[in-house]
GROMACS .gro file of C-alpha atoms in nm:
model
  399
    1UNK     CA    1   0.000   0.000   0.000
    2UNK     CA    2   0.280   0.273   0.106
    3UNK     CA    3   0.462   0.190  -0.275
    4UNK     CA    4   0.139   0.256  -0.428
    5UNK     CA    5   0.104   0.617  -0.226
    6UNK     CA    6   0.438   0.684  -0.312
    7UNK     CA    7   0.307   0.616  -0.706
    8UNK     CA    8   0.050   0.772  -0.699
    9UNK     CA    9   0.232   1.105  -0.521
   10UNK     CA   10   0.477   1.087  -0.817
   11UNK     CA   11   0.204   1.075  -1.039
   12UNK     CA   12   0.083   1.404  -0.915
   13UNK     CA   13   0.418   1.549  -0.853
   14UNK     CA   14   0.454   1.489  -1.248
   15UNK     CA   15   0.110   1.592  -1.336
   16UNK     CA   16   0.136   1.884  -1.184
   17UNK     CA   17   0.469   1.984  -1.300
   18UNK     CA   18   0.364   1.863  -1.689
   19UNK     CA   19   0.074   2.132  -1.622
   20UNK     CA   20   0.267   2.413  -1.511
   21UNK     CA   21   0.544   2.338  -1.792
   22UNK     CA   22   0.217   2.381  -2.000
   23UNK     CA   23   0.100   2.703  -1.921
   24UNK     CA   24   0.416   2.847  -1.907
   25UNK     CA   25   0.499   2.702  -2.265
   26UNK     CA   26   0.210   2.867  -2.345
   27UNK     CA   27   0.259   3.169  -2.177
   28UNK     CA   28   0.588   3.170  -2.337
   29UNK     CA   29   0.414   3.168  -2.713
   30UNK     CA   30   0.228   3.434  -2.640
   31UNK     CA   31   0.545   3.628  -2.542
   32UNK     CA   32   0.665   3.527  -2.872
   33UNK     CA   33   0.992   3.366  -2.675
   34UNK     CA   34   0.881   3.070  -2.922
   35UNK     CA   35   1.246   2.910  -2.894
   36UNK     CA   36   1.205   2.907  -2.466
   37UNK     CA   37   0.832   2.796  -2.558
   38UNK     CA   38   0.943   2.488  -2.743
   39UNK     CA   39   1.209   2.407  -2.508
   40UNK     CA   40   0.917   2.400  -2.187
   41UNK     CA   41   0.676   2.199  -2.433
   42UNK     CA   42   0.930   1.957  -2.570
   43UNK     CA   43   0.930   1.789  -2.186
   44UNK     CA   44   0.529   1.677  -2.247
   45UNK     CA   45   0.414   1.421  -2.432
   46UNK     CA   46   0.061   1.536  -2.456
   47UNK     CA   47  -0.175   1.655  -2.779
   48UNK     CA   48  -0.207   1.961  -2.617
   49UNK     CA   49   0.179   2.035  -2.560
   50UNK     CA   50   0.246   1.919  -2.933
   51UNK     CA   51  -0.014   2.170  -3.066
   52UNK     CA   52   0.188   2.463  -2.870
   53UNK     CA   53   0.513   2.331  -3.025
   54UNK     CA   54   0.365   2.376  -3.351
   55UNK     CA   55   0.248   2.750  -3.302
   56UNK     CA   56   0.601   2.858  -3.213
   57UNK     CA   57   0.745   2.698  -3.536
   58UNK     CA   58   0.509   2.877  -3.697
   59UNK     CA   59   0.547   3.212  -3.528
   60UNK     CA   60   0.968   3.129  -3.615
   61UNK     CA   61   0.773   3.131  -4.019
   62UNK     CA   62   0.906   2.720  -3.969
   63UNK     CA   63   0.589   2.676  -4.146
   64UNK     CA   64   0.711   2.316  -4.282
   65UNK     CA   65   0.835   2.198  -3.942
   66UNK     CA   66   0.505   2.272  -3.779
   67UNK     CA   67   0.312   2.064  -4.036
   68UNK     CA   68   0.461   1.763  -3.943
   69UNK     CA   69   0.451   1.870  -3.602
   70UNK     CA   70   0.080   1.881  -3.613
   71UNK     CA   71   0.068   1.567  -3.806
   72UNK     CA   72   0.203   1.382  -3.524
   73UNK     CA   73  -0.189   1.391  -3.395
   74UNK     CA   74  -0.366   1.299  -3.686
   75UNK     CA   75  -0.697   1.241  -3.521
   76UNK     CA   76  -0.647   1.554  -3.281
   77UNK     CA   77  -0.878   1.817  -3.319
   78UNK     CA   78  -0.665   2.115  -3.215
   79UNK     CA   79  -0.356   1.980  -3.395
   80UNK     CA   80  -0.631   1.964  -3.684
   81UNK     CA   81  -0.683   2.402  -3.605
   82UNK     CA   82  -0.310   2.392  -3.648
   83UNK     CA   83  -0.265   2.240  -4.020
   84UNK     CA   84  -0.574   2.510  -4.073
   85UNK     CA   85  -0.298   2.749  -3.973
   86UNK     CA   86  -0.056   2.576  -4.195
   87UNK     CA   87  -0.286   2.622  -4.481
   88UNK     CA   88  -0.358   2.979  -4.434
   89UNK     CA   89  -0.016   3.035  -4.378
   90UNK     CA   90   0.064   2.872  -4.771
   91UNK     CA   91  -0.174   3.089  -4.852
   92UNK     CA   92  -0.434   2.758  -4.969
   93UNK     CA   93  -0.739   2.916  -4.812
   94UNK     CA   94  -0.976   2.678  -4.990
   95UNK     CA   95  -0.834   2.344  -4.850
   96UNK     CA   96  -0.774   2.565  -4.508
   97UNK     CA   97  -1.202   2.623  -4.482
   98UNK     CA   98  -1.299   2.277  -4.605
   99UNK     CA   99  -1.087   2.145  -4.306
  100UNK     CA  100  -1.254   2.413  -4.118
  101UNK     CA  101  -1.598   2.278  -4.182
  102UNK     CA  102  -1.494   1.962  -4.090
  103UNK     CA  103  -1.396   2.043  -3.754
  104UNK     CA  104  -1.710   2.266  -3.693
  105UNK     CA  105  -1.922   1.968  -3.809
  106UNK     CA  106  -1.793   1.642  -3.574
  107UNK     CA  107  -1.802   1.967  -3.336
  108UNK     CA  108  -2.110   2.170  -3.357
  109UNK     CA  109  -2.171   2.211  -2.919
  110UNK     CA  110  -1.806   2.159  -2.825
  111UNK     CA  111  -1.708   2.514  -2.782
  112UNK     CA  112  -1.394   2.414  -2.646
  113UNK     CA  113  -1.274   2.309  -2.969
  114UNK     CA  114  -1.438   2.600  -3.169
  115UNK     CA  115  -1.207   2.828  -2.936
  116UNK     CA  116  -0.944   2.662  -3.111
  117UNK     CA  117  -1.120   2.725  -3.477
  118UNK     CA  118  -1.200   3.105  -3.425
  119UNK     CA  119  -0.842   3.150  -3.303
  120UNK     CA  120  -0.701   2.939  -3.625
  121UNK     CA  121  -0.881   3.193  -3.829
  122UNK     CA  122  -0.830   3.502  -3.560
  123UNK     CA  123  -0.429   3.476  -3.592
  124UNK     CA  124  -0.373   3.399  -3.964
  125UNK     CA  125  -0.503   3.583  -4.340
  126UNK     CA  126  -0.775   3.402  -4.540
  127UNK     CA  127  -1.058   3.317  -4.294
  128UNK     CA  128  -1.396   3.401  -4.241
  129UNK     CA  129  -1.311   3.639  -3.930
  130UNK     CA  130  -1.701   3.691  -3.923
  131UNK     CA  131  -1.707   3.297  -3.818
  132UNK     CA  132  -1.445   3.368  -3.549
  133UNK     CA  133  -1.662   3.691  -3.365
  134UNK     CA  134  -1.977   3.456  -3.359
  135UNK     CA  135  -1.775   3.128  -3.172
  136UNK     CA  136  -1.617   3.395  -2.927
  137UNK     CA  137  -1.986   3.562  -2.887
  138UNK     CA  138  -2.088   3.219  -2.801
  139UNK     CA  139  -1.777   3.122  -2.518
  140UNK     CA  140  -1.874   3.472  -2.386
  141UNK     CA  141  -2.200   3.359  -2.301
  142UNK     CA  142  -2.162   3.033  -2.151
  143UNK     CA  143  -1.784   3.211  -1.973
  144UNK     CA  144  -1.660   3.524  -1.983
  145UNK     CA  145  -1.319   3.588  -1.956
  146UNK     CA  146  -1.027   3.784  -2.027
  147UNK     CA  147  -0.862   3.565  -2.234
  148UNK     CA  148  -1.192   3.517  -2.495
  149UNK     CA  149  -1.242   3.918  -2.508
  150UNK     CA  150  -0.864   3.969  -2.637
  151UNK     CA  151  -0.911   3.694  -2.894
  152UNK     CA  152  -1.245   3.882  -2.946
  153UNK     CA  153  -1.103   4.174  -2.966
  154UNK     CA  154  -0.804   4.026  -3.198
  155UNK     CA  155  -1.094   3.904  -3.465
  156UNK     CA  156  -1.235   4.265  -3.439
  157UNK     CA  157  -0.924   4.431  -3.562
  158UNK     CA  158  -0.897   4.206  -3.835
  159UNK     CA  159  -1.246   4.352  -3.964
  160UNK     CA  160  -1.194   4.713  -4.170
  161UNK     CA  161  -1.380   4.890  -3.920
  162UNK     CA  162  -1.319   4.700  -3.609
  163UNK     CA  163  -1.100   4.897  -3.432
  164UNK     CA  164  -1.372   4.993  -3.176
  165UNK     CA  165  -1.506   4.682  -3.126
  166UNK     CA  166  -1.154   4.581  -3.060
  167UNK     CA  167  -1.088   4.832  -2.845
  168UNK     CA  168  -1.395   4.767  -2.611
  169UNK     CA  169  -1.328   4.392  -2.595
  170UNK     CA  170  -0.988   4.484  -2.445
  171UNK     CA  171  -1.102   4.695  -2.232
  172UNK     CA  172  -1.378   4.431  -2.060
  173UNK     CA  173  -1.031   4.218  -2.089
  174UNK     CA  174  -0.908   4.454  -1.789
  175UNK     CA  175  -1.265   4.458  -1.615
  176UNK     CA  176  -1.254   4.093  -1.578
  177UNK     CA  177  -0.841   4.094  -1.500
  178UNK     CA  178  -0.700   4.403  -1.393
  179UNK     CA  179  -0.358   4.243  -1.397
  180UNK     CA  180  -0.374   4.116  -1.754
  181UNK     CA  181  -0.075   4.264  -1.929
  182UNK     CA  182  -0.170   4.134  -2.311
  183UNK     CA  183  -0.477   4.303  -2.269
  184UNK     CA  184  -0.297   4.621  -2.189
  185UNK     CA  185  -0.071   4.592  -2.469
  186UNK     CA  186  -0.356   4.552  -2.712
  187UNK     CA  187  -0.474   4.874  -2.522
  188UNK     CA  188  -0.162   5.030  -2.610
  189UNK     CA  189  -0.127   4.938  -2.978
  190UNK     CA  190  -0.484   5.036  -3.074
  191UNK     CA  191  -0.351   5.398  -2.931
  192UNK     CA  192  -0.016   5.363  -3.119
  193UNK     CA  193  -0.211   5.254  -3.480
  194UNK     CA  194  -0.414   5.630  -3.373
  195UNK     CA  195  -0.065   5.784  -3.323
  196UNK     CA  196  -0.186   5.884  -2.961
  197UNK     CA  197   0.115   5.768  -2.873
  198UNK     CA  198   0.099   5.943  -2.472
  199UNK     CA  199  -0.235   5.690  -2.438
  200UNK     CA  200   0.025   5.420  -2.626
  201UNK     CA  201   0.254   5.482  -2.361
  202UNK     CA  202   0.074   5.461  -2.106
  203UNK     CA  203  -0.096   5.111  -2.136
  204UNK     CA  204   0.173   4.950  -2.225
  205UNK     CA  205   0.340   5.048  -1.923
  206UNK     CA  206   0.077   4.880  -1.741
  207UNK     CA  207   0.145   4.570  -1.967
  208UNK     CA  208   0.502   4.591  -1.841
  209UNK     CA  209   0.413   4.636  -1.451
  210UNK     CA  210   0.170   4.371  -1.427
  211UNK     CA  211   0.427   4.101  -1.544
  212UNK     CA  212   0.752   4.168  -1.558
  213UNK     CA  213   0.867   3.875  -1.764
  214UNK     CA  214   0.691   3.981  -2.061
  215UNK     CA  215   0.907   4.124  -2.336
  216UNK     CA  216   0.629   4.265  -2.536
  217UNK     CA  217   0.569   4.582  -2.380
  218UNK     CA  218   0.914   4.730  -2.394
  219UNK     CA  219   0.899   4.622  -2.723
  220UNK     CA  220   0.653   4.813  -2.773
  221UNK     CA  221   0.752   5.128  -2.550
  222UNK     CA  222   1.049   5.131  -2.778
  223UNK     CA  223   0.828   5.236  -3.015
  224UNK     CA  224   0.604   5.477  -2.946
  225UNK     CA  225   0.936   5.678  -2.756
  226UNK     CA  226   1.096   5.676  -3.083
  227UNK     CA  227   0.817   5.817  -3.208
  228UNK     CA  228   0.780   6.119  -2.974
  229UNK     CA  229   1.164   6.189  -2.990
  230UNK     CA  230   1.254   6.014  -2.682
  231UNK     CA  231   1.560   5.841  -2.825
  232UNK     CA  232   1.743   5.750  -2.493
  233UNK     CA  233   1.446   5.601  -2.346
  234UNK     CA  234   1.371   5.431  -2.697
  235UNK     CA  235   1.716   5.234  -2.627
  236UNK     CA  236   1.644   5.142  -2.292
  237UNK     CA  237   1.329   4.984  -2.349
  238UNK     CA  238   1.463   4.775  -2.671
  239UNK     CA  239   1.735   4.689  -2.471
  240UNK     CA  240   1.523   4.586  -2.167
  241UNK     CA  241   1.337   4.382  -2.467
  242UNK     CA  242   1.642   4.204  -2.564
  243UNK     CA  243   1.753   4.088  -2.200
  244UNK     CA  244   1.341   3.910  -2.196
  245UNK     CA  245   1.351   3.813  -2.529
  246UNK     CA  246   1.501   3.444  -2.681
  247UNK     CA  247   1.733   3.673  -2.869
  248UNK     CA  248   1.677   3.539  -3.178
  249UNK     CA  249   1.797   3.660  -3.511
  250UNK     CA  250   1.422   3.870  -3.544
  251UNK     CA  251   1.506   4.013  -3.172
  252UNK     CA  252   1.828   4.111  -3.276
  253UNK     CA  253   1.680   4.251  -3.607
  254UNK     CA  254   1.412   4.438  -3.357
  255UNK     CA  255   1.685   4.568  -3.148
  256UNK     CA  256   1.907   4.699  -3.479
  257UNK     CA  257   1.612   4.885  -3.600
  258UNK     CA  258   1.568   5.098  -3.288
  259UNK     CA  259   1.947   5.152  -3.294
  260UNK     CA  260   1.926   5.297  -3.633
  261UNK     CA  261   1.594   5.492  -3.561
  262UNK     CA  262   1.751   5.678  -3.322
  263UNK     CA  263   2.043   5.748  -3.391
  264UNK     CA  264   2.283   5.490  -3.270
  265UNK     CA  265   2.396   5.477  -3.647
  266UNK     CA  266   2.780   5.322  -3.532
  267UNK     CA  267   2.618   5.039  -3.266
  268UNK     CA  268   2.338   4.938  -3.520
  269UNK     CA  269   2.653   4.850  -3.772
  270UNK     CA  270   2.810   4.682  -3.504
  271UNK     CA  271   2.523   4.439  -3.443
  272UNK     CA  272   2.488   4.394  -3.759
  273UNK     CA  273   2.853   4.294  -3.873
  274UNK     CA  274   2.838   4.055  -3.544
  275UNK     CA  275   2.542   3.899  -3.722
  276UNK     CA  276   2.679   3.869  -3.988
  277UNK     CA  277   3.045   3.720  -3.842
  278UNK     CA  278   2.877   3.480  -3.668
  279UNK     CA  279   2.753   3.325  -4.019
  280UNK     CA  280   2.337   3.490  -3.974
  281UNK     CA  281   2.312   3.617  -4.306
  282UNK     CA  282   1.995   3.815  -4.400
  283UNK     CA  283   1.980   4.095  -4.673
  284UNK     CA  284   1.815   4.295  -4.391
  285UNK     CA  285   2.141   4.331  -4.239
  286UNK     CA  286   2.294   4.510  -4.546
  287UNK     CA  287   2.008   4.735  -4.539
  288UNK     CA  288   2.047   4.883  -4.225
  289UNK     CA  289   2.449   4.891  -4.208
  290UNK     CA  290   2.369   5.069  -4.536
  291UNK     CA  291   2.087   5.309  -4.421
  292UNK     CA  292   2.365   5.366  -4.107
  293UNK     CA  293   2.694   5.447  -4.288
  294UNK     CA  294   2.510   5.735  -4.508
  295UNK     CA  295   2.463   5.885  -4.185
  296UNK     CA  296   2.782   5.906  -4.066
  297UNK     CA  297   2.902   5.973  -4.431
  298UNK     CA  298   3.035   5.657  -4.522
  299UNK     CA  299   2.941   5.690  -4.830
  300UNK     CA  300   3.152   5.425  -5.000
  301UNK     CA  301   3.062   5.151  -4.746
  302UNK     CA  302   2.698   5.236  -4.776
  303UNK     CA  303   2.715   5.200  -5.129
  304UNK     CA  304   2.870   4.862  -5.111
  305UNK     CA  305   2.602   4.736  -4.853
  306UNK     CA  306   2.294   4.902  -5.035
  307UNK     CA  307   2.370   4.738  -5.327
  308UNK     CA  308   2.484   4.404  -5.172
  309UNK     CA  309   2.153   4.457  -5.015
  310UNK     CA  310   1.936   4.471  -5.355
  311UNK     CA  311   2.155   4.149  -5.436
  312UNK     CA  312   2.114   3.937  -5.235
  313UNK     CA  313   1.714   4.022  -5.129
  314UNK     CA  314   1.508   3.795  -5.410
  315UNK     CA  315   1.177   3.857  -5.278
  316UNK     CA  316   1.073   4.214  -5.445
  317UNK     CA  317   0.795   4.220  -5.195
  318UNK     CA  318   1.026   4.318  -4.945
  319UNK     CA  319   1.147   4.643  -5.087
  320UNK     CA  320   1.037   4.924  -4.963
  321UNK     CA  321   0.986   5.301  -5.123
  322UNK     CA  322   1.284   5.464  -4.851
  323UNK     CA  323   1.547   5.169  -4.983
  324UNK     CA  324   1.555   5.360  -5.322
  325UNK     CA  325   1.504   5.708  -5.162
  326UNK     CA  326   1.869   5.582  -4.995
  327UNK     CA  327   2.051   5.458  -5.266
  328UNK     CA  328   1.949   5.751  -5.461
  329UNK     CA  329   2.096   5.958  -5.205
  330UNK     CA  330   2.401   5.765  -5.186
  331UNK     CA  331   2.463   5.764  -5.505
  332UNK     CA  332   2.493   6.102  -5.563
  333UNK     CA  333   2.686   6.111  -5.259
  334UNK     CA  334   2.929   5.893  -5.467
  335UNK     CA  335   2.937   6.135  -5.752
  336UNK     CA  336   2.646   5.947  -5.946
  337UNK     CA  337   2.387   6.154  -5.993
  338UNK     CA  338   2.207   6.069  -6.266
  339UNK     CA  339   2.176   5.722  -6.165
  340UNK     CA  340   2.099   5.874  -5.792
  341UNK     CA  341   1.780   6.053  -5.988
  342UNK     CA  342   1.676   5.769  -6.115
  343UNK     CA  343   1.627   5.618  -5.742
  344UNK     CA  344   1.475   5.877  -5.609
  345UNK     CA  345   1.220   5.848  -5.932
  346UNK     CA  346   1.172   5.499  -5.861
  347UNK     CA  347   1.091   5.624  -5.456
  348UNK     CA  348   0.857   5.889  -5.586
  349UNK     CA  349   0.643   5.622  -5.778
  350UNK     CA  350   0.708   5.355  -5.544
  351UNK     CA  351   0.592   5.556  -5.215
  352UNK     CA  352   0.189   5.603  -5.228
  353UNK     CA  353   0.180   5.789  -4.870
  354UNK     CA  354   0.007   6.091  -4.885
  355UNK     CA  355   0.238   6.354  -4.754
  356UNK     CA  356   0.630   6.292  -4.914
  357UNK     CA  357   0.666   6.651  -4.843
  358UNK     CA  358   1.014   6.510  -4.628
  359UNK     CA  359   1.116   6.313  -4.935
  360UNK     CA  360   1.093   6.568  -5.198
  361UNK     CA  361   1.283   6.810  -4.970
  362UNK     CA  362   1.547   6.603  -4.866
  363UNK     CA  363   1.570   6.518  -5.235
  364UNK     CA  364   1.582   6.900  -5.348
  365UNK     CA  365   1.837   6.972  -5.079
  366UNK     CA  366   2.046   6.723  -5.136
  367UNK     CA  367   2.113   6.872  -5.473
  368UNK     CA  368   2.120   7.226  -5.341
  369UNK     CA  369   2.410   7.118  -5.139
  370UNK     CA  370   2.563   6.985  -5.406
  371UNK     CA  371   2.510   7.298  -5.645
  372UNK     CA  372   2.305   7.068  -5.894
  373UNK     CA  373   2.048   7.352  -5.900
  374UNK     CA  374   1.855   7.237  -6.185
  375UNK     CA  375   1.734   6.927  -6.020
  376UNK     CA  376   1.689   7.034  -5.718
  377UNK     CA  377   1.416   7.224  -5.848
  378UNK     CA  378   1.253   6.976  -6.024
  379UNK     CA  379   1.269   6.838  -5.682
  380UNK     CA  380   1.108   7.124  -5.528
  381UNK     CA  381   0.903   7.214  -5.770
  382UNK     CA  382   0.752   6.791  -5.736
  383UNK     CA  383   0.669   6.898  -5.405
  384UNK     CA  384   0.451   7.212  -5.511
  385UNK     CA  385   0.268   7.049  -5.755
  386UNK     CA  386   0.206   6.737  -5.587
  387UNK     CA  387   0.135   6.830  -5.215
  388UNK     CA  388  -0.081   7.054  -5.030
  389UNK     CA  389   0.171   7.160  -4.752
  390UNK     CA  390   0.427   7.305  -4.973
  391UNK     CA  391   0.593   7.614  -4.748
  392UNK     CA  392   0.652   7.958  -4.983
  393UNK     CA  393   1.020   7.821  -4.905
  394UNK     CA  394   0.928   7.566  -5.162
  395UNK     CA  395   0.793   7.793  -5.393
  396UNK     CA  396   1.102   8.013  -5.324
  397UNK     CA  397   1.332   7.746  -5.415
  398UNK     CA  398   1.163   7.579  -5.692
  399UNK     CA  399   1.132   7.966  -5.843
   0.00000   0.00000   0.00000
């Protein structure tokens, strides 16, 4: 009898530690610390604990890997929500809402399992997110929580129009758990999308003192203190990020970014040639070592990086209108500048903002400096035809 106690205490000992390694691998997902979230999950063998594994691969885009992840649990319902993430995530939306409709089918009154539906379609592109409001709307009314209003919420924002929906799903989210520090970072980066960024701020302090393990809000306050000018406290809080984060190459990337926002032109190269020492290639890099040394008038370097950078990235989708707006600046910096015109040309039709009032100027002085007078009124005079906000200084100069 005393061996079987002593079983059956080890049992629980080991249930109860599987359960806790559980919810902090999910916790841990939600953080997006999906390497330390695999690493917690990998010590379960459980359905449930799989399923998590998967959502970190995919979060790490390890879209592949989390297939056959899910596949280990054929007959699994939720591992079944995750291949409908898979799908959605190879962009095969058909095949992703025929599985959908499967699921919903064998489980029509198990809302347990529709949690895990809605949020398949809440966290990826290509569902009904309609489908997801209405299974959320239903948990709500049998249990409401704080955890089913942010997913609520989540689907909201998804919807053109949503945001106050969103918003007042997140807020009930704090009602229900005043200590909930997603919901307060959803708070915060409804405010941020509004560019209120002193609301921004302020909620997603509240994310950060209500847990203190959670990355996401410095992250975040990184930001929105770039954004009002606040460049010291900018690096603090990415840093702060960094120290919670896995540190993985996108942390790192995170981090750079912030570096090079404000300011910190010579330690964003730095990370970036560590990166790149330490054999983590991504074109990325080049970009921002690139963006960096014009700066601090390296122009040469810069050169060599911008265009190492439109080299070696393959996917055009990931060009963006300020890449040519740089290399048409360093060009001319590099005593090119009919090639640098031709960049900033390509910028001008690329970038479908509203106000480039910035751009043209910076274009139009750029020349100015230079004494290339004819284009930089073209440049100016781009700015008076096209925009609004054009100061009589523009006029002036354009003449």
């Amino acid at each position: 009898m005393k061996k079987i106690i002593v079983s059956v205490l080890l049992l629980t000992n080991i249930y109860v530690a599987s359960a806790q390694s559980l919810e902090t691998g999910i916790k841990m997902v939600q953080y997006e610390r999906y390497e330390n979230a695999k690493k917690e999950l990998s010590t379960i063998n459980s359905a449930m604990a799989n399923f998590y594994v998967g959502l970190a691969l995919i979060g790490q885009d390890k879209v592949d890997d989390a297939k056959n992840i899910f596949n280990k649990y054929p007959t699994d319902y939720i591992n079944q929500t995750g291949l409908v993430r898979v799908l959605f995530e190879q962009k095969n939306a058909e095949t992703a809402n025929t599985l959908i409709k499967s699921i919903v089918d064998k489980n029509k009154k198990n809302l347990p399992i529709l949690r895990f539906v809605a949020d398949a379609i809440t966290y990826t592109n290509g569902g009904d997110y309609n489908q997801a409001v209405d299974i959320y709307k239903k948990i709500i009314e049998k249990a409401d929580n704080a955890d089913t209003r942010i997913a609520l919420g989540d689907a909201y924002r998804k919807q053109i129009g949503g945001g106050g929906e969103a918003m007042n799903n997140y807020e009930k989210a704090v009602e229900l758990d005043s200590k909930n520090s997603l919901a307060y970072s959803r708070i915060g980066s409804l405010w941020y999308e509004a560019h209120n960024y002193n609301d921004a701020l302020s909620n997603y302090t509240k994310a950060k003192d209500n847990d203190a393990n959670n990355p996401l809000p410095y992250r975040d306050l990184a930001n929105a203190y770039y954004w009002i000018g606040k460049y010291d406290l900018a690096k603090q809080n990415i840093e702060r990020y960094i120290e919670l984060s896995d540190q993985s190459l996108d942390d790192k990337k995170k981090y750079a970014d912030i570096l090079y926002l404000t300011k910190n032109y010579n330690l964003a190269i730095t990370k970036m040639q560590e990166l790149l020492s330490a054999g983590l290639e991504k074109p990325y890099m080049y970009r921002i070592m690139a963006y960096s040394q014009y700066e601090i008038k390296e122009f040469a370097n810069a050169k060599t990086n911008i265009e190492l950078f439109f080299t070696k990235e393959k996917d055009a989708s990931k060009l963006i209108p300020l890449d040519y707006l740089y290399y048409g600046k360093i060009l001319n910096q590099n005593g090119l500048p009919e090639e640098a015109n031709q960049n900033f040309e390509k910028w001008e039709a690329m970038d479908t903002t509203k106000n480039k009032l910035e751009g043209f100027r910076s274009i139009a002085e750029l020349y100015r400096s230079t004494k290339a007078y004819d284009k930089a009124g073209y440049w100016y005079g781009m700015a008076c035809k096209k925009l609004s906000n054009a100061t009589k200084t523009d006029y002036f100069w354009w003449g």
